[in-house]
Coordinates of C-alpha atoms in Angstrom, one line a residue:
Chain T
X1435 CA -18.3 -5.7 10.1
X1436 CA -16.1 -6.6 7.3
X1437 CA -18.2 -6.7 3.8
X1438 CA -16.1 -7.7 1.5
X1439 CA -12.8 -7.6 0.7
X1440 CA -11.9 -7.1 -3.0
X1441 CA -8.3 -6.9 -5.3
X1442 CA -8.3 -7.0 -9.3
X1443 CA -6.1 -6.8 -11.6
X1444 CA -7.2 -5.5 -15.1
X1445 CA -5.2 -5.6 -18.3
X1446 CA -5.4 -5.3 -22.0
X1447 CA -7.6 -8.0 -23.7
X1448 CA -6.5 -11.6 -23.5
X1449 CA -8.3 -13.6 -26.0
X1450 CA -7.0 -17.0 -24.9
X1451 CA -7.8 -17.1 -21.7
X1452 CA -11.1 -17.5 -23.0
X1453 CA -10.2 -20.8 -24.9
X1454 CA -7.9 -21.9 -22.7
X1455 CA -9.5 -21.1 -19.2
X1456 CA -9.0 -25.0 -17.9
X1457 CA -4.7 -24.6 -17.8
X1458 CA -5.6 -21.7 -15.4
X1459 CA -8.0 -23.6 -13.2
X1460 CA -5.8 -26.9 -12.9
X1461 CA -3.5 -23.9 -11.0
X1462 CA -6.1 -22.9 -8.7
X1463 CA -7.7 -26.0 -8.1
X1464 CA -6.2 -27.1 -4.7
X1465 CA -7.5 -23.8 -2.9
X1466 CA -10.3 -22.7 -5.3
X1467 CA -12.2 -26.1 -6.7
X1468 CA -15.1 -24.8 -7.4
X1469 CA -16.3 -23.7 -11.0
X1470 CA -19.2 -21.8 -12.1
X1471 CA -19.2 -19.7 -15.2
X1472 CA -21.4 -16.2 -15.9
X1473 CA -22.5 -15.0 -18.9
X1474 CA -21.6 -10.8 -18.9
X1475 CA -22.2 -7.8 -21.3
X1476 CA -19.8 -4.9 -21.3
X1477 CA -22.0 -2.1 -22.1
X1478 CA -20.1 0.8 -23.4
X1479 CA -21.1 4.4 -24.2
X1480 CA -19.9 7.7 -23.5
X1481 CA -21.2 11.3 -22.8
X1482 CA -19.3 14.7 -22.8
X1483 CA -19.2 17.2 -25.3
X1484 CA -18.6 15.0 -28.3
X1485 CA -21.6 13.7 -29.6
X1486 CA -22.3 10.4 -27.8
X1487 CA -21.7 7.4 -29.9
X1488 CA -24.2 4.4 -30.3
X1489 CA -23.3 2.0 -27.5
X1490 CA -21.0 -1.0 -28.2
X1491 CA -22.1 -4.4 -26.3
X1492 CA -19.3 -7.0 -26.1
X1493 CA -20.5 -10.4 -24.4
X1494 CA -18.4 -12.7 -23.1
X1495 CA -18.0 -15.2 -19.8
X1496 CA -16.8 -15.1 -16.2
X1497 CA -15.2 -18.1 -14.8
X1498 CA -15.2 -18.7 -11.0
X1499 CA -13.3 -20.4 -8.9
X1500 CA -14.7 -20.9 -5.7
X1501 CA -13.0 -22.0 -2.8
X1502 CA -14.4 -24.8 -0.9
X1503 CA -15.2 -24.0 3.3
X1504 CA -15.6 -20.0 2.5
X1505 CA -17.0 -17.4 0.3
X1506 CA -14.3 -16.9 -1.2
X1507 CA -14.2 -16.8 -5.0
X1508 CA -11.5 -15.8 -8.1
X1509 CA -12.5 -14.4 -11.2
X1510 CA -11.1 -14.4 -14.9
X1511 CA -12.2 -12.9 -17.9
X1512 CA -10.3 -11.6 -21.1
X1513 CA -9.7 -8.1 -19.1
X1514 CA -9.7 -9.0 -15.4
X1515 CA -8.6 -11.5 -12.7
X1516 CA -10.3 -10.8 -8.7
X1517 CA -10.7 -12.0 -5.7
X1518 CA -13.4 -11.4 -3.8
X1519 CA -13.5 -12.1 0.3
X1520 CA -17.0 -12.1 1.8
X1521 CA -15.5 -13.1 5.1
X1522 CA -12.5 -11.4 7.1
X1523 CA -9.3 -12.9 6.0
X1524 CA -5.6 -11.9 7.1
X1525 CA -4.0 -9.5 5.1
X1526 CA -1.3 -12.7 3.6
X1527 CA -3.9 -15.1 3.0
X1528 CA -5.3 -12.5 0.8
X1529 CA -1.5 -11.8 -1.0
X1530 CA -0.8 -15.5 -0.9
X1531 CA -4.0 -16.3 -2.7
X1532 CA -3.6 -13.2 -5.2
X1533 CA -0.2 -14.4 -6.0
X1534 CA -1.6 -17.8 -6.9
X1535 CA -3.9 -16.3 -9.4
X1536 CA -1.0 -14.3 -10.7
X1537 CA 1.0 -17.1 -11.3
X1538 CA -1.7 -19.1 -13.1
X1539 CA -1.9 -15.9 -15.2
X1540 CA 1.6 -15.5 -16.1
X1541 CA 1.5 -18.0 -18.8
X1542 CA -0.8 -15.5 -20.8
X1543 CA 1.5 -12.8 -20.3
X1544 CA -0.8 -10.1 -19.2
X1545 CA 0.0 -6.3 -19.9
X1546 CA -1.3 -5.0 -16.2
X1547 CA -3.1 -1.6 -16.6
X1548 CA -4.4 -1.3 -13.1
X1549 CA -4.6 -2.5 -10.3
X1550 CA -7.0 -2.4 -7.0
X1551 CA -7.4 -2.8 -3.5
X1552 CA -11.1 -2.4 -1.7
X1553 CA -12.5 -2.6 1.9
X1554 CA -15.9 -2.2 2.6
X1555 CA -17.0 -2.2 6.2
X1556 CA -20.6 -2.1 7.6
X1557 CA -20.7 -1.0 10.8
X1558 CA -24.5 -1.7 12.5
X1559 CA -25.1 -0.3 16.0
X1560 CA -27.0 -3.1 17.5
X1561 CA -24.3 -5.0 16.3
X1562 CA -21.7 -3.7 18.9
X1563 CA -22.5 -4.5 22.4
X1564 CA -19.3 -4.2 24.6
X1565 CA -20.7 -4.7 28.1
X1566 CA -24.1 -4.0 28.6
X1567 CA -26.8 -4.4 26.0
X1568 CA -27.3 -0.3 25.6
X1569 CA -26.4 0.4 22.2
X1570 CA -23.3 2.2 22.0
X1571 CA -23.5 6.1 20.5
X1572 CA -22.2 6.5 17.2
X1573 CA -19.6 9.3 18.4
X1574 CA -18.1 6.7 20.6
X1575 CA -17.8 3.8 18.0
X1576 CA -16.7 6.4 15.0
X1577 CA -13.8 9.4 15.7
X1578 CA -15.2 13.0 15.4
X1579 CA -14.5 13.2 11.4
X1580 CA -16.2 10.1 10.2
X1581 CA -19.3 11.0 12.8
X1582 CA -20.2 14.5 11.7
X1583 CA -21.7 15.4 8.1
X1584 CA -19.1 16.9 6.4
X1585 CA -18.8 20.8 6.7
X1586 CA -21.3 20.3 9.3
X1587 CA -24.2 21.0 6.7
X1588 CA -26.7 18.7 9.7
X1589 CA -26.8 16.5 13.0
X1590 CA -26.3 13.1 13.3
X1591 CA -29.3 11.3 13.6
X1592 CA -30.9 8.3 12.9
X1593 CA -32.5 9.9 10.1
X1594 CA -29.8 12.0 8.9
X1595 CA -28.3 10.0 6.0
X1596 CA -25.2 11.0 3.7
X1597 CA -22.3 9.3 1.7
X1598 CA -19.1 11.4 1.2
X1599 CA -16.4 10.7 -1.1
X1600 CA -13.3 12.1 -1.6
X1601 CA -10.2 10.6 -4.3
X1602 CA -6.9 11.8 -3.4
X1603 CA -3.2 11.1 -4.8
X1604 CA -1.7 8.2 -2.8
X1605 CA 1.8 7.6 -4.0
X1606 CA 1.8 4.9 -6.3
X1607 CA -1.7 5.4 -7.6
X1608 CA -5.2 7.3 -5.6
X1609 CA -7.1 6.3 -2.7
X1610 CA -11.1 6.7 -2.8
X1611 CA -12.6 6.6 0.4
X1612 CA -16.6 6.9 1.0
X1613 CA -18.4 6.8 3.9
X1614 CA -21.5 8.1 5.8
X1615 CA -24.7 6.8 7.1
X1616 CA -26.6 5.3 5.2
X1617 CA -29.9 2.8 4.9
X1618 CA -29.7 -0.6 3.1
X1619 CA -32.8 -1.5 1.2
X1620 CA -35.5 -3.4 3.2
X1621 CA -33.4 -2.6 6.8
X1622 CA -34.5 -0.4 9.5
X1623 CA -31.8 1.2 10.5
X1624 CA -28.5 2.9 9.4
X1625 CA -25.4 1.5 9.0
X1626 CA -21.7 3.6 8.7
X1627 CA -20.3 2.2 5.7
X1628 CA -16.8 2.9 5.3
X1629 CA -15.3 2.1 1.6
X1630 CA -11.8 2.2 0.8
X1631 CA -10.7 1.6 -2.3
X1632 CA -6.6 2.2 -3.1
X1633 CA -5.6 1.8 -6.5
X1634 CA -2.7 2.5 -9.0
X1635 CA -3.9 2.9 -12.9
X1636 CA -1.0 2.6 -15.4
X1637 CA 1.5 -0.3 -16.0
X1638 CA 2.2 -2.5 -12.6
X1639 CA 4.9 -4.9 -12.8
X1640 CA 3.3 -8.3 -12.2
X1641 CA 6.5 -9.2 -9.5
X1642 CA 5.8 -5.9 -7.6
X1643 CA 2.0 -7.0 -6.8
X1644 CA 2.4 -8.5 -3.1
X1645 CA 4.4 -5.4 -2.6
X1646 CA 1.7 -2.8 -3.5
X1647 CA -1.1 -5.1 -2.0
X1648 CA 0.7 -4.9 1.4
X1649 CA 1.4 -0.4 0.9
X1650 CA -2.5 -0.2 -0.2
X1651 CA -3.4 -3.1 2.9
X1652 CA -1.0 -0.3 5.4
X1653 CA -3.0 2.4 3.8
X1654 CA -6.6 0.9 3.9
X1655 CA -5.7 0.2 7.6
X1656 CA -4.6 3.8 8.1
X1657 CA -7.8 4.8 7.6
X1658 CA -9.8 2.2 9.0
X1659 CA -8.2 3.4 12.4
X1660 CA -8.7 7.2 11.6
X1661 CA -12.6 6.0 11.6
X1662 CA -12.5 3.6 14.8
X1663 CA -13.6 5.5 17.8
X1664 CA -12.4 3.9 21.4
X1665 CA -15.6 1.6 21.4
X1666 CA -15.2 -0.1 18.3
X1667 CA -11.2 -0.8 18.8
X1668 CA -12.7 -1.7 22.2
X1669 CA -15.0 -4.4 20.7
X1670 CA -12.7 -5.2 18.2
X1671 CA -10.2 -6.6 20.9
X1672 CA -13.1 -8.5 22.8
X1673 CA -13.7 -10.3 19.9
X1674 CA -11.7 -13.7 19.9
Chain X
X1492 CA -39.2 -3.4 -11.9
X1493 CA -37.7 -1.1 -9.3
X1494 CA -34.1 -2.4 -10.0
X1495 CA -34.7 -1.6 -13.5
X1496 CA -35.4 1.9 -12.9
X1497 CA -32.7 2.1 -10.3
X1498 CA -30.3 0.8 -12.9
X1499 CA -31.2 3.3 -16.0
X1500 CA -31.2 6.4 -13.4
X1501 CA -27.5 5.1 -11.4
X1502 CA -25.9 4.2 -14.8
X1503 CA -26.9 7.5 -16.5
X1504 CA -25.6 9.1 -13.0
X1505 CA -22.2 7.7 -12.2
X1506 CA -20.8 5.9 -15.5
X1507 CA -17.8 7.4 -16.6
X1508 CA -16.4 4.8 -19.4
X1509 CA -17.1 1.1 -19.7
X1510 CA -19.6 -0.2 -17.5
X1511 CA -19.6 -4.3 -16.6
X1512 CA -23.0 -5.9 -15.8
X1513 CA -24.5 -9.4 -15.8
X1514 CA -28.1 -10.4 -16.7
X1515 CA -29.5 -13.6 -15.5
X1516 CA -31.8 -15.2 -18.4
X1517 CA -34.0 -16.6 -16.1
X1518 CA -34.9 -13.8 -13.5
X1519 CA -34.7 -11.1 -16.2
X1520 CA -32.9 -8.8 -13.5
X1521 CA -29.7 -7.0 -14.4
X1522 CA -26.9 -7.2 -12.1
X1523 CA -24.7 -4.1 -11.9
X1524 CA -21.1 -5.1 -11.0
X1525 CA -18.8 -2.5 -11.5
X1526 CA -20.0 0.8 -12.4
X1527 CA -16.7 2.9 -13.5
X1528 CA -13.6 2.6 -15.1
X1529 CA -11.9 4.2 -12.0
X1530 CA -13.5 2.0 -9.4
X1531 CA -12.9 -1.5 -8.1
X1532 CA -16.1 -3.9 -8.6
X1533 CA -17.9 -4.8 -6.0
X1534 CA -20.5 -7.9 -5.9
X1535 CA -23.3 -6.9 -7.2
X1536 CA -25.3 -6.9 -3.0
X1537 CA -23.0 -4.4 -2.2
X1538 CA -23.2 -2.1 -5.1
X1539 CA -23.9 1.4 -3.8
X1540 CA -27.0 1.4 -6.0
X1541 CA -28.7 -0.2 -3.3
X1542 CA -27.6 2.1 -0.6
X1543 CA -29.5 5.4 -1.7
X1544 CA -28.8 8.3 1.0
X1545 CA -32.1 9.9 -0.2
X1546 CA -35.1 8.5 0.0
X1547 CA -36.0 9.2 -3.7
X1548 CA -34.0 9.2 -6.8
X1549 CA -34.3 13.5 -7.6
X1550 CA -33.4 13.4 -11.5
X1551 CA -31.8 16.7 -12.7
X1552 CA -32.5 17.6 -16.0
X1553 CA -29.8 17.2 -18.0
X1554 CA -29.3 13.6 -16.6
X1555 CA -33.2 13.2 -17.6
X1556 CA -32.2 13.7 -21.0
X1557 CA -28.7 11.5 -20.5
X1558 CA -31.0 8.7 -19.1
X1559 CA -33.5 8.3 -22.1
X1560 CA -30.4 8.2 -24.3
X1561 CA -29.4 5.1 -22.4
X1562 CA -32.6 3.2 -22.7
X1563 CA -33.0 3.8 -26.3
X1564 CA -29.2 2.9 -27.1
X1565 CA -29.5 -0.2 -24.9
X1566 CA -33.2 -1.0 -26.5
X1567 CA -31.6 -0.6 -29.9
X1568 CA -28.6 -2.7 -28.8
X1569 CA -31.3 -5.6 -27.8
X1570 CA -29.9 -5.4 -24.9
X1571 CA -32.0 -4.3 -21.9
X1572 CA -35.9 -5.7 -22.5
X1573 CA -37.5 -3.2 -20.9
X1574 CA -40.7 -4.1 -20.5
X1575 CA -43.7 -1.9 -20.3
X1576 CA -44.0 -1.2 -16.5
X1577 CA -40.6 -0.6 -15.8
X1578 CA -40.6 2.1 -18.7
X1579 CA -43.7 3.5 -17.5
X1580 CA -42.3 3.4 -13.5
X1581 CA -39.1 5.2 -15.1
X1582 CA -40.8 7.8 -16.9
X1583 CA -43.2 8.3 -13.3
X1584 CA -40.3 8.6 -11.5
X1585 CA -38.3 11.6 -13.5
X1586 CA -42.0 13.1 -14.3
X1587 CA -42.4 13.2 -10.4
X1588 CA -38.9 14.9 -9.2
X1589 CA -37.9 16.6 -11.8
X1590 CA -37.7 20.2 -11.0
X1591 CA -41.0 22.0 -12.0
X1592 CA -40.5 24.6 -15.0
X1593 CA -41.4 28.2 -13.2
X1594 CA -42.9 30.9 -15.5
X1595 CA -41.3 33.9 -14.9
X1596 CA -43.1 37.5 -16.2
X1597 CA -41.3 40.6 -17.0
X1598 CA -41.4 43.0 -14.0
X1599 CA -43.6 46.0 -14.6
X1600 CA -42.5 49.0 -14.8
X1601 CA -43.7 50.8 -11.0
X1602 CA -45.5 53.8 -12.2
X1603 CA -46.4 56.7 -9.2

């Protein structure tokens, strides 16, 4: 049910990490010691009422760190370090690990700019059998507002398929949240995919990360819980 | 092809400031990461480009125009190979949902 589970921290440009990349993996290398490295483009252009200016393309390479027994993998480039979860971890692992990478960082002395929590859960129907093999309705698994189009513009069906988003002020920083019904490419039938991204843009102290990390965790649960209707708690406490 | 097309329409669509993508030499596919300044990347089989609510792309016109200026900057850049198909797919595509110019004729005056 749990996609993926993703926190970054971006900053302005660090050059060396690019040179110097090995010092940062001999910190990670007891939980992360796998290494694979991408080749990227930052494509940049913009539009508004200025006239747009010819796109500026700056290449440069990802390093991953992969951990071992999971899909779990860390990520530095000159502007970013992440962590990406494909599998459902507790909320410390996740600050624990994040705090590792931080640490490794540190010696580059990163001037943070932003900094970003995101939960994406897929919830699939047939999925979710509690005790018999019926499928379970969709306004049982999801509350009232998750399960109804906003401003009530259609019916749920299983053709009826929508993505809302809304971005509101979440002391420190914004929370994004998207979700609807939607179809994934080459599937059958719809999913509720519920996408919470919490985020603070500006400076962030590097020693008040785990801090945040656990206030944007609190929050992303908040409204993981305003979605779950009494079937899916129901399933979620069946599961071992 | 098809994730070419996706790509131009989505990035002409949603990008806001710097976008992050990765190219793999070998498959010739582009892989969107991240596709705003404001958002937190996902991996790329999550990206919400492959989660379409409709069942078409429906191009409006002003990101028509917004989406050729993207292919020629990134063709100019020598950084998208857009090859023939694709282009011609791309071009299908807006020609096909785009909305159809209406003429409109001045009202007669009624006369008794």
């Amino acid at each position: 049910m749990l996609a993926t589970v993703v926190v970054q921290l971006r900053f302005h440009p660090i050059l060396k990490t690019g040179e110097h990349y090995a010092d940062f993996q001999e910190r990670l290398r007891p939980r992360f010691p796998g290494y694979e490295a991408l080749e990227t483009q930052m494509f940049e252009m913009s539009f508004g009422p200025q006239p747009s200016p010819a796109g500026v393309v700056r290449s440069e390479r990802v390093h991953r760190f992969l951990a071992v027994d999971e899909p779990t993998i860390a990520a530095l480039n000159t502007t970013s370090v992440s962590i990406e979860y494909a599998a459902h971890k507790e909320r410390a692992t996740i600050i624990e690990d994040f705090a590792l990478v931080l640490d490794a960082l540190r010696a580059y002395g990163p001037v943070p700019i932003r900094l970003g929590l995101r939960y994406v859960n897929i919830i699939e129907q047939h999925r979710l059998v509690v005790h018999s093999s019926d499928e379970i309705p969709w306004s049982e698994l999801l509350t009232p507002a998750f399960a109804t189009v906003p401003a009530g513009l259609a019916t749920i069906d299983s053709s009826t398929n929508y993505l809302a988003e809304v971005t509101a002020p979440r002391d420190p920083g914004k929370m994004t949240v998207k979700y609807g019904f939607l179809v994934a490419r080459g599937a059958k039938n719809q999913h509720f995919r519920l996408d919470t991204d919490r985020f603070v843009e500006g400076p962030v102290e590097i020693d008040a990360v785990p801090a945040l990390l656990e206030r944007f965790s609190d929050d992303i649960f908040q409204v993981f819980m305003m979605a779950a209707g009494p079937k899916l708690i129901e399933w979620m406490e069946a599961v071992p | 092809m098809s994730l070419d097309a996706a790509f131009v329409t989505y990035l002409s669509e949603a990008t806001m400031g710097p976008s992050r993508f990765t190219r793999s030499p070998q498959i010739r596919t582009i892989i969107v990461a991240s596709i705003a300044t404001s958002e937190t990347p996902l991996p790329e089989e999550l990206s919400p480009v492959r989660e379409i609510p409709t069942q078409g792309p429906v191009v409006r016109r002003d990101i028509a125009s917004s989406t050729k200026a993207v292919v020629n900057q990134l063709r100019s850049a020598g950084l998208l190979q857009v090859r023939e198909e694709a282009e011609v797919m791309v071009s299908k595509l807006m020609a096909d949902n785009l909305p159809k110019a209406t003429m409109s004729r001045p009202l007669k005056p009624r006369t008794k």
